Coordinates of C-alpha atoms in Angstrom, one line a residue:
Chain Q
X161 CA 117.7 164.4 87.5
X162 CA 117.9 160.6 88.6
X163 CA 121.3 160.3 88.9
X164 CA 122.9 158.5 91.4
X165 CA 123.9 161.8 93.6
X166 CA 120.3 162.3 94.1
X167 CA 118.3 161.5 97.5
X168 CA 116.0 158.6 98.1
X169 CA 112.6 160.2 98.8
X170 CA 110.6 158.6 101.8
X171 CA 106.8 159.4 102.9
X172 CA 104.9 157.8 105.4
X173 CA 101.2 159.3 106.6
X174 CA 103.2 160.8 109.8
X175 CA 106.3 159.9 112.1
X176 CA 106.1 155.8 112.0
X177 CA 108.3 155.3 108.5
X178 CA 111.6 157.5 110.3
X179 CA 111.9 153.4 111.0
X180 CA 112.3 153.0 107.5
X181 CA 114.4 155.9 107.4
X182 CA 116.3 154.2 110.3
X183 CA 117.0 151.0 108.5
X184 CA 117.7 152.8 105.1
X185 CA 120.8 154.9 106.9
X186 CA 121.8 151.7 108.7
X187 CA 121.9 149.8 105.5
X188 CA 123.0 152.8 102.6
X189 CA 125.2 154.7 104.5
X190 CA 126.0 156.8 101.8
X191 CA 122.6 157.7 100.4
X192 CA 121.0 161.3 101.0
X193 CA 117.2 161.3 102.1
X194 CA 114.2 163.7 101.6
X195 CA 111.4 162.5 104.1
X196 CA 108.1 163.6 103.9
X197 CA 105.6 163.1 106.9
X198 CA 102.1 164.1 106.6
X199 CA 101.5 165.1 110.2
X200 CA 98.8 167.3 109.6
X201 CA 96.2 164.9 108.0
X202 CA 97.4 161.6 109.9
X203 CA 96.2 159.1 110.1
X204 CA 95.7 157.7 107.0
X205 CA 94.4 153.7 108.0
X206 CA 91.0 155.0 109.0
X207 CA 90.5 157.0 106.2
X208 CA 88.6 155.4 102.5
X209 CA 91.0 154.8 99.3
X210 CA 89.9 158.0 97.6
X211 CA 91.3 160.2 100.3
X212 CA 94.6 157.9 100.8
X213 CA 95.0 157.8 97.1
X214 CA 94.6 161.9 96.7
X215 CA 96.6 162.0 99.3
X216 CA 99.5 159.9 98.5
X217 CA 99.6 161.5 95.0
X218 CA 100.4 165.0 96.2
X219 CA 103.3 163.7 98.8
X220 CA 105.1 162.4 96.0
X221 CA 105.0 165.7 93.9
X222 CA 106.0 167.1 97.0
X223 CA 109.3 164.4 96.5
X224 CA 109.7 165.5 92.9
X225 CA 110.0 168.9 93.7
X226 CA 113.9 167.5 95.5
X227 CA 114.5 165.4 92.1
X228 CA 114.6 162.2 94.5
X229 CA 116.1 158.9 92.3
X230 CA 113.0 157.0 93.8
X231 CA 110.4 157.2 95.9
X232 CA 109.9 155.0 99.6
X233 CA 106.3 154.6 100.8
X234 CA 107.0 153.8 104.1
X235 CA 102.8 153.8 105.1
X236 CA 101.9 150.5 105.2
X237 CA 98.2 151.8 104.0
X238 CA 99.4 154.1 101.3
X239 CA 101.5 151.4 99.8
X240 CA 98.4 148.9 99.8
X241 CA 96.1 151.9 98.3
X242 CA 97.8 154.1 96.7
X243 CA 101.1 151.9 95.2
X244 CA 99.4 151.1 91.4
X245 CA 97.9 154.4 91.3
X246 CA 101.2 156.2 91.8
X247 CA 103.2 153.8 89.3
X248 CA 100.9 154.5 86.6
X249 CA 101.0 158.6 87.2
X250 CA 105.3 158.8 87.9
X251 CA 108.3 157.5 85.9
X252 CA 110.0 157.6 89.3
X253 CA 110.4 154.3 91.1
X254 CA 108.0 153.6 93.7
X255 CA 108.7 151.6 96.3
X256 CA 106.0 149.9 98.7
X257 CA 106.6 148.1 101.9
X258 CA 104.0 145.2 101.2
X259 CA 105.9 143.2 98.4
X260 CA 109.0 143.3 101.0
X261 CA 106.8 142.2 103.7
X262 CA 105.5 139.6 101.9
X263 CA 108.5 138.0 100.6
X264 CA 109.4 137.7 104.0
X265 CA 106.8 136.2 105.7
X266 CA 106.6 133.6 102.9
X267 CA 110.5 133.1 103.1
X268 CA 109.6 132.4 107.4
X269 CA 106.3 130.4 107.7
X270 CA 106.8 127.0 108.2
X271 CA 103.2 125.6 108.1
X272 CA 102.3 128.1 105.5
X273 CA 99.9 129.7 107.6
X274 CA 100.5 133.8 107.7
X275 CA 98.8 136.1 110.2
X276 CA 98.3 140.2 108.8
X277 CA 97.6 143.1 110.9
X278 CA 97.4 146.7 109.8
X279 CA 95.1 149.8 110.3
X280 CA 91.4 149.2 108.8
X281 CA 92.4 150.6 105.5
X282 CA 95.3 148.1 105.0
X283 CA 93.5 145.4 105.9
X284 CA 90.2 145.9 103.7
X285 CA 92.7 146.7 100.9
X286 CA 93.6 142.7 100.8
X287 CA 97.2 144.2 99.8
X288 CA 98.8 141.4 101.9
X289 CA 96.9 138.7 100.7
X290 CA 97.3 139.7 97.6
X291 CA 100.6 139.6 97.4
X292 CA 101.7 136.6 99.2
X293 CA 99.3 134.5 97.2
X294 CA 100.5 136.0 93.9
X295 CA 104.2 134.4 95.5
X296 CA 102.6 131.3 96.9
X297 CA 99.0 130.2 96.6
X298 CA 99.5 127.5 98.9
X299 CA 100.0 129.9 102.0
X300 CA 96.9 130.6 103.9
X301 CA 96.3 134.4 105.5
X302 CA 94.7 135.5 108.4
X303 CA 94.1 139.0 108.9
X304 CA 93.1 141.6 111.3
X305 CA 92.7 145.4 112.0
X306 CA 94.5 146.7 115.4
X307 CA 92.8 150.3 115.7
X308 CA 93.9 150.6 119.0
X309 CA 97.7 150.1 118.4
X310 CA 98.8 153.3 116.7
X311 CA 96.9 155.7 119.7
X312 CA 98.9 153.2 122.4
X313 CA 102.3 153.1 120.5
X314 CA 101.8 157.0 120.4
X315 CA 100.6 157.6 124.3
X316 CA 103.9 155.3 124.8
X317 CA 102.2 152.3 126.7
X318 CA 103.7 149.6 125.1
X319 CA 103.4 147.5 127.8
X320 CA 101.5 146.5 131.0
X321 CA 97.9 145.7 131.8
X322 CA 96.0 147.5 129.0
X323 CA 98.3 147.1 125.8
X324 CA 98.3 143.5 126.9
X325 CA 94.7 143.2 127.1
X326 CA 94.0 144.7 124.0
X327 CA 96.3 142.7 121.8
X328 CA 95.0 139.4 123.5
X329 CA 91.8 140.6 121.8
X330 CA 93.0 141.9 119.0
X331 CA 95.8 138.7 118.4
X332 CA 93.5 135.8 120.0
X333 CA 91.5 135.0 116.7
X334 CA 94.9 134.9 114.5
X335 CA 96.5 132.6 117.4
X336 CA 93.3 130.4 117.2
X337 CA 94.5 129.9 113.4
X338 CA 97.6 128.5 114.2
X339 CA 99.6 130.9 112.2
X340 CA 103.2 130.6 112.6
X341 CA 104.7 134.1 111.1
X342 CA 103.0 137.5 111.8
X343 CA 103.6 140.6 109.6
X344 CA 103.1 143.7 111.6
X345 CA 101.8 145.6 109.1
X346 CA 101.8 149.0 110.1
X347 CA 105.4 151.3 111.0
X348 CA 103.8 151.6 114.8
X349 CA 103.7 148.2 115.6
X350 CA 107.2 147.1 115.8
X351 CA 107.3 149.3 118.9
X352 CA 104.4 146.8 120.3
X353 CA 106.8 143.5 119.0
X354 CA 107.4 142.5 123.1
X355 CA 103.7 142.9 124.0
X356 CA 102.6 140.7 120.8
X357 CA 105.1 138.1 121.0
X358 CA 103.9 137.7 124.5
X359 CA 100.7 137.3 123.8
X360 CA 101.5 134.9 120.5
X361 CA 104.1 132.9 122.2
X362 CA 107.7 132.9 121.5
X363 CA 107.4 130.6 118.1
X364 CA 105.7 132.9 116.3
X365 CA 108.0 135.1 113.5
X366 CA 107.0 138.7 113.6
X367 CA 107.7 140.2 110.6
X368 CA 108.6 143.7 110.3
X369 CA 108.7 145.3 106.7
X370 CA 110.9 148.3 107.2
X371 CA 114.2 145.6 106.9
X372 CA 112.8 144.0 104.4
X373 CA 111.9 147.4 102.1
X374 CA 115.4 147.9 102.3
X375 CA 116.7 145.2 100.2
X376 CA 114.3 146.4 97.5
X377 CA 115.3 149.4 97.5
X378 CA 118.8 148.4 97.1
X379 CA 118.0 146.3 93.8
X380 CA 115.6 149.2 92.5
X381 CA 119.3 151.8 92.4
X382 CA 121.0 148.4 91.6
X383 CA 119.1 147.8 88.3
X384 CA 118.6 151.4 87.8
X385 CA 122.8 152.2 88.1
X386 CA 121.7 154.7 90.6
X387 CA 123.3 153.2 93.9
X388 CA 125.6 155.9 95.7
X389 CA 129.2 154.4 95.6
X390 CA 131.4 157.7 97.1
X391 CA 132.5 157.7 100.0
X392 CA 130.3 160.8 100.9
X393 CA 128.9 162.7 103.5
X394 CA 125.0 162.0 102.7
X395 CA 122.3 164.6 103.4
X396 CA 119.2 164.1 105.3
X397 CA 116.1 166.6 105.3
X398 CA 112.8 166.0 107.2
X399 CA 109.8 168.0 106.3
X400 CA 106.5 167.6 108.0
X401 CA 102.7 169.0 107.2
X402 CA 101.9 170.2 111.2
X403 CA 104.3 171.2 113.9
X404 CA 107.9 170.5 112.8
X405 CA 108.8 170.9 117.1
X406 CA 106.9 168.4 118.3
X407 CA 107.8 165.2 115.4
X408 CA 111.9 166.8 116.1
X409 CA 110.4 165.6 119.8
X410 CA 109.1 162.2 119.2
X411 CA 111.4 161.1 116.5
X412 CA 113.7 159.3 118.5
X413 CA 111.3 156.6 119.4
X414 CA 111.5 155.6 115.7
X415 CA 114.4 156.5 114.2
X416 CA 117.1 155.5 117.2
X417 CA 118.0 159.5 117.5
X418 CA 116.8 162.9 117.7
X419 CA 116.6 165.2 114.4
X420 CA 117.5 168.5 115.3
X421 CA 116.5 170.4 111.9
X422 CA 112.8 169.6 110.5
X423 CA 110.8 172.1 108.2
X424 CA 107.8 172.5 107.7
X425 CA 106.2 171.7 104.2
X426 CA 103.5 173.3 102.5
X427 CA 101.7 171.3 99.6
X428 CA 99.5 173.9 98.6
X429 CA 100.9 177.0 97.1
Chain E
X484 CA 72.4 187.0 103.2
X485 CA 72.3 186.1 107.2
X486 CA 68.5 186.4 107.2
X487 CA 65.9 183.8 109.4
X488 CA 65.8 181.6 106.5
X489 CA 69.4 180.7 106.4
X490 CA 70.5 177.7 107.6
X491 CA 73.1 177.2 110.8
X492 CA 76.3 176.3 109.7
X493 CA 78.4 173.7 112.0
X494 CA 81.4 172.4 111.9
X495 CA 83.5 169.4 113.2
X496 CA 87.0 167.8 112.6
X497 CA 84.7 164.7 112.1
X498 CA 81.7 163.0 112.9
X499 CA 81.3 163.6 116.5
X500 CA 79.9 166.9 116.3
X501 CA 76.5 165.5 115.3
X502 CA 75.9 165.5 119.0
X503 CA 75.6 168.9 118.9
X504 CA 73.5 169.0 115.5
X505 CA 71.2 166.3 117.3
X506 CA 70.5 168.9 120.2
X507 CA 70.1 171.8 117.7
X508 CA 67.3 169.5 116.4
X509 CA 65.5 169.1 119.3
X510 CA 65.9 172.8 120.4
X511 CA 65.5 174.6 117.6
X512 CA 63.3 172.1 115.1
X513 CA 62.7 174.1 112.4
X514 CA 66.0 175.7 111.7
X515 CA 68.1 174.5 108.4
X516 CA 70.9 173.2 109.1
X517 CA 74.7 172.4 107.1
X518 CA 77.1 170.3 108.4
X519 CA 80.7 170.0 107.5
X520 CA 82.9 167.7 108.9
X521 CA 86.2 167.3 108.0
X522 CA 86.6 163.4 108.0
X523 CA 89.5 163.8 105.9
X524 CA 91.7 165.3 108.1
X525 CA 90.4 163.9 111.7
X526 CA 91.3 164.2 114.0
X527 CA 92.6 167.8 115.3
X528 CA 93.4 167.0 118.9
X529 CA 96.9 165.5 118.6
X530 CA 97.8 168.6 116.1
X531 CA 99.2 171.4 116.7
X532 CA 97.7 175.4 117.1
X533 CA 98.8 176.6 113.9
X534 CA 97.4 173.8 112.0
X535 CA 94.1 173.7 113.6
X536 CA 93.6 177.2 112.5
X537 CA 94.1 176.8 109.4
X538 CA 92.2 174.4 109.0
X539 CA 89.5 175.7 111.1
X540 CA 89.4 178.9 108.6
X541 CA 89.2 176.6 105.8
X542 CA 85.8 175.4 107.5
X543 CA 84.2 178.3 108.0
X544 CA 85.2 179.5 104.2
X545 CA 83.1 176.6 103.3
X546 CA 80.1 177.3 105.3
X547 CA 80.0 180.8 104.0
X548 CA 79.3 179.3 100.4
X549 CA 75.8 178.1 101.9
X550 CA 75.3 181.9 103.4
X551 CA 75.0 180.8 106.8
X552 CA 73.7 183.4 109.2
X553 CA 76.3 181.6 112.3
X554 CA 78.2 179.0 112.8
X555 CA 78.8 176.4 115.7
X556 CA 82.2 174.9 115.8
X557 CA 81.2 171.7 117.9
X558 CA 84.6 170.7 117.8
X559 CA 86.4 171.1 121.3
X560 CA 89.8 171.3 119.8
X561 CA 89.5 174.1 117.1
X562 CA 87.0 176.0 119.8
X563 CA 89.2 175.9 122.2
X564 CA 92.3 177.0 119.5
X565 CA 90.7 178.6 116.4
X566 CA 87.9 181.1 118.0
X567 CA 89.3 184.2 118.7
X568 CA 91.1 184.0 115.4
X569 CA 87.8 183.1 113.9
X570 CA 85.9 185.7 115.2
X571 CA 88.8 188.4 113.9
X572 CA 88.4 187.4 110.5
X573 CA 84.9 186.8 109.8
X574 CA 81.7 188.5 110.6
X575 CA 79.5 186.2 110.7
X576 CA 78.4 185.1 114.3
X577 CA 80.4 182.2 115.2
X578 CA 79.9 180.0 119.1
X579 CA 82.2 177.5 120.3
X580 CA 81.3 174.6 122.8
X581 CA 83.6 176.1 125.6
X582 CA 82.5 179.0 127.1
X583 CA 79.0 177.1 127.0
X584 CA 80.5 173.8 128.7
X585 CA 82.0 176.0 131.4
X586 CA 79.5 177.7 132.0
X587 CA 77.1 174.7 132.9
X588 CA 80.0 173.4 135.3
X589 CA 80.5 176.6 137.5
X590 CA 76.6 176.0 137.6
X591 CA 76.5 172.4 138.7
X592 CA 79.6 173.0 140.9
X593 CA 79.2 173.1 144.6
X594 CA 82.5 172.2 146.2
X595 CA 84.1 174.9 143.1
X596 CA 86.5 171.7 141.8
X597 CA 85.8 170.9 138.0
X598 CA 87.6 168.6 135.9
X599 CA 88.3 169.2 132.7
X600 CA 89.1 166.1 130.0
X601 CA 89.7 166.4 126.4
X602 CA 92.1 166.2 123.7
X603 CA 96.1 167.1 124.1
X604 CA 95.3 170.2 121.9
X605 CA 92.2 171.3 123.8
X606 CA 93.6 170.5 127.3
X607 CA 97.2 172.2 126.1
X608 CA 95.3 175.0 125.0
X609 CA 93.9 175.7 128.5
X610 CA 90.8 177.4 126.7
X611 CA 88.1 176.0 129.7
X612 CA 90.4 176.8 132.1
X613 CA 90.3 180.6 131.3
X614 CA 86.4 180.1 130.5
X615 CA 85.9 178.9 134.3
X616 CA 88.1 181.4 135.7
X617 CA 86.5 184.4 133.6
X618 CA 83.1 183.3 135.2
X619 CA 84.2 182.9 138.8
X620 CA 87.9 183.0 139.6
X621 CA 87.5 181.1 143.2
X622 CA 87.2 177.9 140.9
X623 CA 89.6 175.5 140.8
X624 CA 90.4 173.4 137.5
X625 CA 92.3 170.0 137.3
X626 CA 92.4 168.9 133.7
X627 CA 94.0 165.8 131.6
X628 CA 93.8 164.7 128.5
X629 CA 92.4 161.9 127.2
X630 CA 94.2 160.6 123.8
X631 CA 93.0 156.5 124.2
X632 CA 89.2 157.9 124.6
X633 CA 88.2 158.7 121.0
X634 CA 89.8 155.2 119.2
X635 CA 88.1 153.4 122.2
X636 CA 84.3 155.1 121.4
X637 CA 85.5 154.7 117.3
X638 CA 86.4 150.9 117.3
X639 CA 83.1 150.6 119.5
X640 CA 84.5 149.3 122.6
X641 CA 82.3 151.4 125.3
X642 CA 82.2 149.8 128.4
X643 CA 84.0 146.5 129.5
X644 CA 87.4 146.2 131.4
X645 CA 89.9 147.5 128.8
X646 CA 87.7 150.9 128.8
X647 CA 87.5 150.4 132.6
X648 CA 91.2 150.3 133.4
X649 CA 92.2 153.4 130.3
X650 CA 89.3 155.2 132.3
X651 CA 91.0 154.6 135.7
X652 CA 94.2 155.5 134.3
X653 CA 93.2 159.0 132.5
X654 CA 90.5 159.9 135.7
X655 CA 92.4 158.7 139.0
X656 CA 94.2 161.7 139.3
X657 CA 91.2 164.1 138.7
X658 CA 89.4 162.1 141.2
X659 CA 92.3 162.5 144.1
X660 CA 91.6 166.1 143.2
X661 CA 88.3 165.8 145.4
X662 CA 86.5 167.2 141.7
X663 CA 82.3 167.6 141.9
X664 CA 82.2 168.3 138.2
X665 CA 83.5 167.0 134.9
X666 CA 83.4 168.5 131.1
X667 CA 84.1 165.6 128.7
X668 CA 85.8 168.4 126.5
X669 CA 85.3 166.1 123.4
X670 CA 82.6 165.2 121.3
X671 CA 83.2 161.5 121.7
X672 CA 83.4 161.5 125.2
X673 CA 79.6 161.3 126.2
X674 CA 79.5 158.0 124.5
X675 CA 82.0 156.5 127.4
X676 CA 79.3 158.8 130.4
X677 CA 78.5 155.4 132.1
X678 CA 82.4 153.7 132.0
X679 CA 83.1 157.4 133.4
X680 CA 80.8 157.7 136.0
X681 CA 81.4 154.5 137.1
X682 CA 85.1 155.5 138.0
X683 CA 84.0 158.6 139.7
X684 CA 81.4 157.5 141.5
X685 CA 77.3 158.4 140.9
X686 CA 78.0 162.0 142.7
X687 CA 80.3 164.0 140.3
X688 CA 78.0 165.7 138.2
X689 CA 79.3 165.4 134.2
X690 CA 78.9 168.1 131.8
X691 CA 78.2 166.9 128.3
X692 CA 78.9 170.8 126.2
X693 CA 76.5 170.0 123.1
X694 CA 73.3 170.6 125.3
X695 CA 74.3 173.9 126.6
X696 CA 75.7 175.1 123.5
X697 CA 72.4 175.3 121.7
X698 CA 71.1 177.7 124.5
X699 CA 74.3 180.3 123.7
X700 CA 72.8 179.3 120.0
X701 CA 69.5 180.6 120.3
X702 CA 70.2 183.6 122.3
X703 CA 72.6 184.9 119.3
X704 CA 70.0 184.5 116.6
X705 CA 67.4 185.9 119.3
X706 CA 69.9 188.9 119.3
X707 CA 70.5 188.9 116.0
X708 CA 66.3 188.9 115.2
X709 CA 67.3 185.5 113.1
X710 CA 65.8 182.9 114.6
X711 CA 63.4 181.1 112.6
X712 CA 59.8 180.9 113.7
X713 CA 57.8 179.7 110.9
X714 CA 56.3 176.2 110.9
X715 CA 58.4 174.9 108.0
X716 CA 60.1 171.4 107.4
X717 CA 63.9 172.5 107.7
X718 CA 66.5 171.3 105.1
X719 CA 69.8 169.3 106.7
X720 CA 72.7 168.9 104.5
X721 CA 75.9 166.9 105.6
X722 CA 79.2 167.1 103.5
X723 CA 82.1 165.3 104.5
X724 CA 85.8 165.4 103.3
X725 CA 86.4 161.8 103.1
X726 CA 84.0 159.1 102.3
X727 CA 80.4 160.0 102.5
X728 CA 79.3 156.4 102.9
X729 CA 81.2 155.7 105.8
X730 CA 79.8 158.9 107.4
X731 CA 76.9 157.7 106.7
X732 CA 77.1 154.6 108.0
X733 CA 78.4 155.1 111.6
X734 CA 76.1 158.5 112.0
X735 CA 73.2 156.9 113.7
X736 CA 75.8 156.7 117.0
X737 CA 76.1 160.2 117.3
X738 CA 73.2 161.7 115.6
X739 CA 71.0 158.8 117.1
X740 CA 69.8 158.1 113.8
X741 CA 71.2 157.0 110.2
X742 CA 72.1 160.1 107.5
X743 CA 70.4 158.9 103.8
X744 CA 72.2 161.1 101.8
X745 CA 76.3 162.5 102.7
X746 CA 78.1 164.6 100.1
X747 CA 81.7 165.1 99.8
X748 CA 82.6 168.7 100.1
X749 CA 86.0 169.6 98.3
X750 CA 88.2 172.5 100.1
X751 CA 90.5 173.1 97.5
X752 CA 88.9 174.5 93.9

């Protein structure tokens, strides 16, 4: 079943990890994709670990069910819930966004002070912190929630007056720290990236995971002998929990184009 | 099963909808009362028909476990959506927020403009729109949704300039529409009354739909001979879909005071 003819599987809580998506075509040209994007029960960052867990579990059966070769959690809150769970249940690679993140932002700061931000859930989880101190204890993390980010990506006002305002108040206590990388830790906020490095200054490294997930996945088929070597025309399938017509409508804000084809997936029954 | 001493069943996407529990307390003080909201899959307004429906049916399947003798969906979203496919599968009496809401604005009305605000699903679903025009078609309705409104009231941030200027934004075109009346079509919206009023000036009358729901309450258990009259010390139960102590925790906002005990209610077996 694992073999290397067999699509990467992706999920994300909703439309945000198409970026991965975006940067996983980009990068493996060749490889076919099964994304999965819970529209129906989105969010997932204000919601408690039990839910995000349960949650996370059944999108990745969902993946089995297409015999994907590993699986990409593209939710920046699933993968700081839901990540150990899910390796301890499947034999299936999994493959988080924080680790990548991480790496990166450790790889950037230069006075080894790290700012975080996420949705609530990702940033009570500690899954940032946690792993950049488990790759340097030295480096010192600052973190945040940004409620407000995901309904202003997603009403499209990235920038002006109000989206200015509100990540002066969200970013002001991380700029007090003197942190010199950012990881926006959450698939909404690279869309914000002009806004926040306004409001941080131009010095300041934002670090956006979906590049860096990439790489990993790469060495995951490496390691595995998995990696898709034709010359092939790959295959990409999107499946979504609520209205397939309306993500086909807003996917080109993340993933660079429109998808013309996206069905709708049922996980119960 | 639907006798006196049966409790009300209600129902909400979330948490908001203890608004409308807290009026059925006041109103009708000695009726039982079992609350479902479904914190698991909040929120409903940026979803589509088909999926508030479901999910909707779902609800009420769970309410009928307790023998209910009606149900309130306090929800503006799956009222406005879910209703009449409610009321076709179920016998049980079952009263929405809108026809109620709409009702109290062609009252208040006196220049026949109302303004209508509320979530992209209920405003998309034109639901108060037909309401209004059912009860007197010389009224004119201007309506907008509101998508920044509910994070704003959720991450606490009620009055101040960020709320100020996302108010101005969402209700400057309402108020170029000359509008005497407004329903805040959302649970969460009466918590933002004095940032609202404030960009509409002290005059325009604003229509909060929990309080005039419980009157359409007690005239169908009147009609239904079920309304409770005996002095007895009613029993509330709250079951929740995600987290209970979260629920819990942030009740006292809408409920106007704190929930001791929360259970988590499981859809699916």
């Amino acid at each position: 079943m694992n073999g290397a003819r067999q699509p990467i599987g992706v999920f994300d809580s909703g439309i945000g990890g198409l970026t991965v998506v975006k940067a996983l075509i980009e990068e493996l040209p060749v490889e076919s994709i099964v994304y999965f994007g819970d529209t129906a029960r989105v969010p997932y960052g204000t919601k408690s670990k039990h839910t995000i867990v349960k949650f996370s579990l059944e999108n990745v059966e969902f993946l089995l069910r297409f015999g994907v070769k590993c699986i990409v959690i593209a939710c920046n809150t699933s993968s700081s819930w839901a990540l150990p769970t899910l390796r301890k249940y499947f034999k299936v690679p999994i493959i988080g966004v924080i680790r990548p993140g991480a790496l990166a932002a450790v790889r950037e700061t230069r006075n080894k002070r790290i700012g975080v931000i996420g949705t609530n859930a990702t940033i009570q989880s500690r899954a940032y912190e946690t792993a950049i101190q488990r790759i340097d204890p030295a480096v010192k993390v600052f973190s945040g929630s940004c409620p407000l980010f995901v309904p202003l990506v997603e009403e499209g006002w990235l920038n002006g007056s109000i989206s200015r305002q509100v990540a002066q108040r969200y970013l002001e206590p991380l700029k007090r720290q003197r942190i010199d990388t950012l990881i926006l830790g959450c698939t909404h906020y690279p869309l914000l990236a002009e806004t926040i490095q306004s409001v941080l200054g131009k010095d300041t490294v934002l670090i956006d995971s979906a590049k860096q997930t990439v790489a990993e996945v790469r060495g995951v088929l490496m390691g595995a002998d998995t990696l898709r070597d034709q010359r092939v025309r790959p295959r990409y399938r999107f499946f979504v929990t609520d209205e397939p017509a309306h993500f086909s409508r807003i996917s080109h804000r993340f993933l660079g184009r429109v998808i013309g084809s996206v069905e709708r997936a049922s996980l119960h029954g």
